[in-house]
Amino acid sequence: MSPPKSATVALDAVGGEGGLGVTVAAALSSLHSHPDLSLVLVGPEDLIRGQLGDQINHPRLQIQHAAECVEMDESPASALRFKKDSSMRVAINLVRDGRADACVSAGNTGALMAIARFALKTLPGIDRPAICGVLPRATGQVHMMDLGANVQCSAALLFQFGVMATIMVRYLDGIEKPSVGLLNIGIENIKGNETIKEASEFFRNSRLNYQGFVEGDAIFTGNVDIIVCDGFSGNVALKTSEGLAQMLTRITREAFGHSWYSRISGRLALPALKSIFRRIDHRRYNGAALLGLRGAVIKSHGSADHVAFGHAIEVARRAINTDLVRHIGEELSSLGNSANR
């Protein structure tokens, strides 16, 4: 196996709720773990220097000054029009100009999508970019697309999501022919609205490994590799998954902590509990790809800590090493001739 190629990732260092405390810690940890990785921290240079401390001269770390920051509640139009020196905009421009291979941001999702689409443009045959991410399930994981970029979707757009997600899973996960399901309120062909039914016909007439409709329980207990849905449903599923994991963690800790007997039982069960908590820890699944662009852009959760943001950096590194954007561009027409209907 050939060694991984070098990868340069631009980080929106002040995007998200955690700001520099999260991004700098994640950056230094990622550099330690991956000798093939170089990073560019984008944001106010003086603040970044102060946060780096004695790591300021790390040989694989650069600083790119950006004076502005896109606020989490700022409208995408405002961020695109008035924040041309924002850390988000500058980081994406580094990808556009070939100075970075990918960008990672925990900032405003709508603004990230708008700026990335403006600066990088979409691939031929793609109407709109969308967010493809990973959710944990009882056995393994599932990729879902879209996770929040497109609230309303046509049948053709849903099919484009399936095409792009299929290519991503093939190259990032090594599954040659990943299975695809279309999220619906039932598995019967008569269920769902006209858009879902039309999208199903697109899938059936393609070369994708389409398995038909799947219901919401398939997100956590199903066996398809990819679930396609509109951004509204996908984002609800994502936040539900995170909330469920946090609830289970909390009530388990409370159950094993309310008496001396339960605390002793908890100590005996600690190895199993740690394994369970690790499997449902949403931080391990952080980092969703904005597919359909002429460049690699990864969206981190806005509330990510340094562990979660580090996973988003890893997704960017893998996208670069597998040349994901090029493969999507080359395979779109051959994999799904009706993707541009």
Tab-separated table of C-alpha atoms in Angstrom:
chain	number	residue	atom	x	y	z
A	1	MET	CA	0.000	0.000	0.000
A	2	SER	CA	1.356	3.418	-0.954
A	3	PRO	CA	1.826	5.932	1.875
A	4	PRO	CA	-0.808	8.676	2.222
A	5	LYS	CA	-0.052	11.785	0.228
A	6	SER	CA	0.581	15.067	1.978
A	7	ALA	CA	-2.550	17.033	2.769
A	8	THR	CA	-2.984	20.711	3.587
A	9	VAL	CA	-6.181	21.696	5.374
A	10	ALA	CA	-7.361	25.249	6.044
A	11	LEU	CA	-9.170	25.621	9.378
A	12	ASP	CA	-11.728	28.315	10.132
A	13	ALA	CA	-10.077	28.923	13.485
A	14	VAL	CA	-12.705	31.188	15.060
A	15	GLY	CA	-15.865	29.600	13.652
A	16	GLY	CA	-18.180	27.684	15.956
A	17	GLU	CA	-19.030	28.078	19.615
A	18	GLY	CA	-15.676	26.931	20.990
A	19	GLY	CA	-13.492	29.263	18.933
A	20	LEU	CA	-9.720	29.155	19.161
A	21	GLY	CA	-9.646	27.042	22.302
A	22	VAL	CA	-11.190	24.162	20.352
A	23	THR	CA	-9.613	24.573	16.918
A	24	VAL	CA	-6.028	25.115	18.063
A	25	ALA	CA	-6.108	22.144	20.441
A	26	ALA	CA	-7.574	19.947	17.684
A	27	ALA	CA	-5.016	21.219	15.180
A	28	LEU	CA	-2.021	20.402	17.380
A	29	SER	CA	-3.387	16.957	18.206
A	30	SER	CA	-4.015	16.198	14.510
A	31	LEU	CA	-0.513	17.300	13.540
A	32	HIS	CA	0.930	14.981	16.180
A	33	SER	CA	-1.136	12.030	14.879
A	34	HIS	CA	-0.576	12.547	11.146
A	35	PRO	CA	2.926	13.370	9.860
A	36	ASP	CA	1.483	13.744	6.336
A	37	LEU	CA	-0.784	16.605	7.453
A	38	SER	CA	-0.191	20.362	7.266
A	39	LEU	CA	-2.645	22.927	8.606
A	40	VAL	CA	-3.430	26.591	8.041
A	41	LEU	CA	-5.152	28.345	10.941
A	42	VAL	CA	-7.285	31.164	9.555
A	43	GLY	CA	-8.348	34.025	11.815
A	44	PRO	CA	-6.962	37.013	13.738
A	45	GLU	CA	-3.217	36.439	13.685
A	46	ASP	CA	-2.453	37.961	17.086
A	47	LEU	CA	-5.108	35.861	18.819
A	48	ILE	CA	-3.942	32.670	17.117
A	49	ARG	CA	-0.330	33.345	18.061
A	50	GLY	CA	-1.335	33.873	21.664
A	51	GLN	CA	-3.247	30.590	21.717
A	52	LEU	CA	-0.415	28.587	20.124
A	53	GLY	CA	2.169	29.518	22.741
A	54	ASP	CA	5.392	27.536	22.295
A	55	GLN	CA	3.935	25.711	19.257
A	56	ILE	CA	4.009	28.876	17.175
A	57	ASN	CA	6.927	27.617	15.066
A	58	HIS	CA	5.548	24.176	14.292
A	59	PRO	CA	6.966	23.280	10.833
A	60	ARG	CA	3.623	22.057	9.456
A	61	LEU	CA	1.485	24.857	10.811
A	62	GLN	CA	0.797	28.221	9.180
A	63	ILE	CA	-1.296	31.232	10.145
A	64	GLN	CA	-3.405	33.131	7.611
A	65	HIS	CA	-4.760	36.393	8.946
A	66	ALA	CA	-8.475	37.145	8.632
A	67	ALA	CA	-9.927	40.121	10.469
A	68	GLU	CA	-13.623	39.160	10.511
A	69	CYS	CA	-15.785	36.315	11.777
A	70	VAL	CA	-19.153	35.079	10.538
A	71	GLU	CA	-21.556	35.012	13.464
A	72	MET	CA	-23.614	31.877	14.098
A	73	ASP	CA	-26.899	33.777	13.674
A	74	GLU	CA	-25.792	35.845	10.680
A	75	SER	CA	-27.728	35.463	7.451
A	76	PRO	CA	-25.887	33.684	4.607
A	77	ALA	CA	-26.519	36.651	2.290
A	78	SER	CA	-24.985	39.070	4.780
A	79	ALA	CA	-21.948	36.866	5.359
A	80	LEU	CA	-21.405	36.472	1.618
A	81	ARG	CA	-21.831	40.141	0.801
A	82	PHE	CA	-20.254	41.940	3.724
A	83	LYS	CA	-17.749	39.555	5.354
A	84	LYS	CA	-15.169	39.176	2.596
A	85	ASP	CA	-12.325	39.031	5.112
A	86	SER	CA	-13.996	36.515	7.404
A	87	SER	CA	-12.075	33.469	8.561
A	88	MET	CA	-14.616	31.280	6.771
A	89	ARG	CA	-14.312	33.132	3.464
A	90	VAL	CA	-10.511	33.278	3.571
A	91	ALA	CA	-10.253	29.552	4.413
A	92	ILE	CA	-12.471	28.624	1.458
A	93	ASN	CA	-10.529	30.960	-0.817
A	94	LEU	CA	-7.344	29.081	0.101
A	95	VAL	CA	-8.959	25.954	-1.356
A	96	ARG	CA	-10.128	27.859	-4.433
A	97	ASP	CA	-6.628	29.234	-5.026
A	98	GLY	CA	-4.916	25.861	-4.586
A	99	ARG	CA	-3.109	26.844	-1.372
A	100	ALA	CA	-5.075	24.276	0.630
A	101	ASP	CA	-6.590	20.940	-0.347
A	102	ALA	CA	-9.637	21.202	1.935
A	103	CYS	CA	-11.369	23.483	4.412
A	104	VAL	CA	-12.925	22.660	7.791
A	105	SER	CA	-15.326	24.997	9.595
A	106	ALA	CA	-17.603	24.719	12.628
A	107	GLY	CA	-19.250	28.006	11.706
A	108	ASN	CA	-22.669	29.027	10.412
A	109	THR	CA	-23.884	26.219	8.115
A	110	GLY	CA	-25.912	28.426	5.793
A	111	ALA	CA	-23.066	30.883	5.381
A	112	LEU	CA	-20.560	28.078	4.786
A	113	MET	CA	-22.752	26.628	2.056
A	114	ALA	CA	-23.341	30.009	0.406
A	115	ILE	CA	-19.705	31.073	0.471
A	116	ALA	CA	-18.408	27.688	-0.656
A	117	ARG	CA	-20.865	27.556	-3.532
A	118	PHE	CA	-19.949	31.101	-4.593
A	119	ALA	CA	-16.175	30.637	-4.336
A	120	LEU	CA	-15.750	27.042	-5.491
A	121	LYS	CA	-18.787	26.553	-7.780
A	122	THR	CA	-20.613	23.272	-8.219
A	123	LEU	CA	-19.530	20.260	-10.232
A	124	PRO	CA	-21.109	19.784	-13.691
A	125	GLY	CA	-24.556	18.220	-13.450
A	126	ILE	CA	-25.084	19.147	-9.806
A	127	ASP	CA	-27.888	21.559	-8.966
A	128	ARG	CA	-27.074	22.140	-5.300
A	129	PRO	CA	-24.390	20.946	-2.897
A	130	ALA	CA	-25.562	18.937	0.104
A	131	ILE	CA	-24.203	17.659	3.400
A	132	CYS	CA	-23.284	13.993	3.772
A	133	GLY	CA	-22.433	12.773	7.261
A	134	VAL	CA	-22.253	9.633	9.378
A	135	LEU	CA	-24.537	8.487	12.191
A	136	PRO	CA	-23.927	5.532	14.537
A	137	ARG	CA	-26.243	2.537	14.508
A	138	ALA	CA	-26.572	-0.788	16.324
A	139	THR	CA	-24.039	-2.393	13.978
A	140	GLY	CA	-21.579	-0.047	12.330
A	141	GLN	CA	-22.694	3.267	10.899
A	142	VAL	CA	-24.851	4.818	8.213
A	143	HIS	CA	-24.254	7.737	5.857
A	144	MET	CA	-27.101	10.228	5.518
A	145	MET	CA	-27.549	12.938	2.917
A	146	ASP	CA	-28.762	15.692	3.142
A	147	LEU	CA	-28.189	16.720	6.763
A	148	GLY	CA	-29.481	20.270	6.550
A	149	ALA	CA	-28.380	22.192	3.478
A	150	ASN	CA	-31.539	21.813	1.358
A	151	VAL	CA	-34.855	21.905	3.203
A	152	GLN	CA	-36.951	21.413	0.054
A	153	CYS	CA	-35.747	18.977	-2.605
A	154	SER	CA	-36.954	17.860	-5.999
A	155	ALA	CA	-36.877	14.205	-7.010
A	156	ALA	CA	-33.881	14.835	-9.279
A	157	LEU	CA	-32.019	16.535	-6.450
A	158	LEU	CA	-32.603	13.581	-4.135
A	159	PHE	CA	-31.223	11.301	-6.815
A	160	GLN	CA	-28.119	13.481	-7.151
A	161	PHE	CA	-27.594	13.076	-3.398
A	162	GLY	CA	-27.673	9.308	-3.791
A	163	VAL	CA	-25.154	9.394	-6.620
A	164	MET	CA	-22.677	11.591	-4.734
A	165	ALA	CA	-23.054	9.690	-1.460
A	166	THR	CA	-22.456	6.399	-3.286
A	167	ILE	CA	-19.167	7.674	-4.689
A	168	MET	CA	-18.109	9.034	-1.303
A	169	VAL	CA	-18.791	5.776	0.532
A	170	ARG	CA	-16.994	3.775	-2.150
A	171	TYR	CA	-13.771	5.746	-1.806
A	172	LEU	CA	-13.806	6.694	1.873
A	173	ASP	CA	-15.141	3.400	3.267
A	174	GLY	CA	-14.013	0.977	0.557
A	175	ILE	CA	-17.502	-0.423	-0.099
A	176	GLU	CA	-17.566	-1.160	-3.811
A	177	LYS	CA	-21.344	-1.086	-4.258
A	178	PRO	CA	-22.920	0.577	-1.216
A	179	SER	CA	-26.641	0.020	-0.693
A	180	VAL	CA	-28.978	3.012	-0.801
A	181	GLY	CA	-32.374	3.583	0.826
A	182	LEU	CA	-34.788	6.492	0.392
A	183	LEU	CA	-36.263	7.778	3.658
A	184	ASN	CA	-40.052	7.598	3.670
A	185	ILE	CA	-43.016	7.203	6.042
A	186	GLY	CA	-43.393	3.555	4.994
A	187	ILE	CA	-41.675	0.927	2.892
A	188	GLU	CA	-44.661	0.262	0.621
A	189	ASN	CA	-44.565	1.768	-2.867
A	190	ILE	CA	-47.880	3.571	-2.278
A	191	LYS	CA	-46.487	5.506	0.723
A	192	GLY	CA	-45.047	9.034	0.573
A	193	ASN	CA	-45.623	12.163	-1.475
A	194	GLU	CA	-45.206	12.495	-5.220
A	195	THR	CA	-41.648	13.820	-4.930
A	196	ILE	CA	-40.512	10.732	-3.000
A	197	LYS	CA	-42.258	8.397	-5.431
A	198	GLU	CA	-40.675	10.129	-8.420
A	199	ALA	CA	-37.248	10.022	-6.784
A	200	SER	CA	-37.695	6.297	-6.204
A	201	GLU	CA	-38.224	5.813	-9.952
A	202	PHE	CA	-34.987	7.658	-10.656
A	203	PHE	CA	-33.159	5.310	-8.304
A	204	ARG	CA	-34.799	2.173	-9.723
A	205	ASN	CA	-33.775	3.134	-13.255
A	206	SER	CA	-30.145	3.773	-12.279
A	207	ARG	CA	-27.148	1.546	-11.637
A	208	LEU	CA	-27.093	2.391	-7.940
A	209	ASN	CA	-27.586	-0.417	-5.427
A	210	TYR	CA	-31.034	0.859	-4.520
A	211	GLN	CA	-32.954	-1.059	-1.844
A	212	GLY	CA	-36.205	0.932	-1.876
A	213	PHE	CA	-37.890	2.942	0.843
A	214	VAL	CA	-36.695	2.818	4.446
A	215	GLU	CA	-38.367	4.164	7.574
A	216	GLY	CA	-36.850	6.178	10.395
A	217	ASP	CA	-35.943	3.131	12.467
A	218	ALA	CA	-33.520	2.080	9.712
A	219	ILE	CA	-31.265	4.965	10.709
A	220	PHE	CA	-30.380	3.145	13.929
A	221	THR	CA	-31.172	-0.511	13.215
A	222	GLY	CA	-31.206	-0.908	9.424
A	223	ASN	CA	-28.654	-2.371	7.044
A	224	VAL	CA	-28.407	0.036	4.091
A	225	ASP	CA	-25.131	1.936	3.819
A	226	ILE	CA	-26.711	5.217	2.695
A	227	ILE	CA	-30.027	6.892	3.516
A	228	VAL	CA	-31.123	9.718	1.217
A	229	CYS	CA	-33.510	12.405	2.441
A	230	ASP	CA	-34.188	16.136	2.271
A	231	GLY	CA	-32.220	18.454	4.525
A	232	PHE	CA	-35.102	19.037	6.937
A	233	SER	CA	-35.563	15.344	7.734
A	234	GLY	CA	-31.823	14.711	7.795
A	235	ASN	CA	-31.085	17.495	10.230
A	236	VAL	CA	-33.887	16.343	12.543
A	237	ALA	CA	-32.434	12.817	12.465
A	238	LEU	CA	-28.941	14.142	13.193
A	239	LYS	CA	-30.004	16.213	16.192
A	240	THR	CA	-32.235	13.389	17.441
A	241	SER	CA	-29.295	10.983	17.291
A	242	GLU	CA	-27.082	13.353	19.267
A	243	GLY	CA	-29.771	14.055	21.845
A	244	LEU	CA	-30.530	10.359	22.275
A	245	ALA	CA	-26.856	9.560	22.865
A	246	GLN	CA	-26.557	12.325	25.452
A	247	MET	CA	-29.757	11.189	27.196
A	248	LEU	CA	-28.613	7.569	27.395
A	249	THR	CA	-25.244	8.629	28.779
A	250	ARG	CA	-26.851	10.855	31.393
A	251	ILE	CA	-29.488	8.418	32.649
A	252	THR	CA	-26.941	5.585	32.787
A	253	ARG	CA	-24.615	7.656	34.949
A	254	GLU	CA	-27.508	8.680	37.175
A	255	ALA	CA	-28.655	5.070	37.516
A	256	PHE	CA	-25.203	3.917	38.621
A	257	GLY	CA	-24.673	6.833	40.976
A	258	HIS	CA	-27.730	7.150	43.175
A	259	SER	CA	-26.660	4.655	45.898
A	260	TRP	CA	-23.582	2.878	47.225
A	261	TYR	CA	-24.791	-0.421	45.754
A	262	SER	CA	-25.338	1.043	42.289
A	263	ARG	CA	-21.936	2.756	42.429
A	264	ILE	CA	-20.261	-0.583	43.156
A	265	SER	CA	-22.242	-2.165	40.332
A	266	GLY	CA	-21.142	0.681	38.073
A	267	ARG	CA	-17.482	0.047	38.840
A	268	LEU	CA	-17.894	-3.621	37.961
A	269	ALA	CA	-19.669	-2.693	34.723
A	270	LEU	CA	-17.252	0.133	33.860
A	271	PRO	CA	-15.438	-1.618	30.954
A	272	ALA	CA	-18.749	-2.430	29.252
A	273	LEU	CA	-20.120	1.048	29.929
A	274	LYS	CA	-17.046	2.693	28.433
A	275	SER	CA	-17.451	0.579	25.310
A	276	ILE	CA	-21.120	1.574	25.008
A	277	PHE	CA	-20.431	5.270	25.586
A	278	ARG	CA	-17.672	5.202	22.984
A	279	ARG	CA	-19.952	3.635	20.375
A	280	ILE	CA	-22.655	6.267	20.824
A	281	ASP	CA	-20.308	9.235	21.330
A	282	HIS	CA	-21.420	11.624	18.568
A	283	ARG	CA	-18.009	13.344	18.650
A	284	ARG	CA	-16.523	10.307	16.883
A	285	TYR	CA	-18.847	10.902	13.913
A	286	ASN	CA	-18.257	14.634	13.574
A	287	GLY	CA	-17.318	16.074	10.195
A	288	ALA	CA	-19.784	16.068	7.301
A	289	ALA	CA	-18.723	16.632	3.704
A	290	LEU	CA	-20.323	19.303	1.521
A	291	LEU	CA	-20.590	17.252	-1.655
A	292	GLY	CA	-21.121	18.672	-5.130
A	293	LEU	CA	-18.492	21.422	-4.936
A	294	ARG	CA	-15.272	21.801	-6.919
A	295	GLY	CA	-13.312	21.563	-3.694
A	296	ALA	CA	-13.350	19.686	-0.391
A	297	VAL	CA	-15.262	21.435	2.405
A	298	ILE	CA	-16.044	19.744	5.731
A	299	LYS	CA	-18.661	21.006	8.175
A	300	SER	CA	-18.057	20.427	11.873
A	301	HIS	CA	-20.789	20.757	14.483
A	302	GLY	CA	-20.888	24.273	15.875
A	303	SER	CA	-20.707	22.959	19.448
A	304	ALA	CA	-17.790	20.608	18.752
A	305	ASP	CA	-15.051	20.241	21.345
A	306	HIS	CA	-11.430	19.596	20.376
A	307	VAL	CA	-12.019	15.830	20.086
A	308	ALA	CA	-14.963	16.276	17.711
A	309	PHE	CA	-13.197	18.955	15.667
A	310	GLY	CA	-10.205	16.652	15.360
A	311	HIS	CA	-12.473	14.042	13.776
A	312	ALA	CA	-13.649	16.653	11.264
A	313	ILE	CA	-10.020	17.337	10.352
A	314	GLU	CA	-9.563	13.587	9.857
A	315	VAL	CA	-12.524	13.471	7.455
A	316	ALA	CA	-10.876	16.267	5.449
A	317	ARG	CA	-7.558	14.395	5.411
A	318	ARG	CA	-9.245	11.228	4.141
A	319	ALA	CA	-11.127	13.164	1.459
A	320	ILE	CA	-7.822	14.549	0.230
A	321	ASN	CA	-5.989	11.219	0.360
A	322	THR	CA	-8.728	9.480	-1.629
A	323	ASP	CA	-9.022	12.384	-4.110
A	324	LEU	CA	-12.745	12.390	-3.415
A	325	VAL	CA	-13.716	15.560	-5.292
A	326	ARG	CA	-12.012	14.390	-8.489
A	327	HIS	CA	-13.688	10.981	-8.308
A	328	ILE	CA	-17.120	12.527	-7.820
A	329	GLY	CA	-16.565	14.824	-10.787
A	330	GLU	CA	-15.389	11.996	-13.047
A	331	GLU	CA	-18.050	9.468	-12.066
A	332	LEU	CA	-21.184	11.582	-11.970
A	333	SER	CA	-22.141	11.119	-15.600
A	334	SER	CA	-21.198	7.422	-15.861
A	335	LEU	CA	-22.767	6.393	-12.547
A	336	GLY	CA	-26.074	8.179	-12.971
A	337	ASN	CA	-26.967	9.488	-16.389
A	338	SER	CA	-30.206	10.939	-15.039
A	339	ALA	CA	-28.497	12.882	-12.233
A	340	ASN	CA	-28.943	16.125	-14.127
A	341	ARG	CA	-32.602	15.697	-14.988
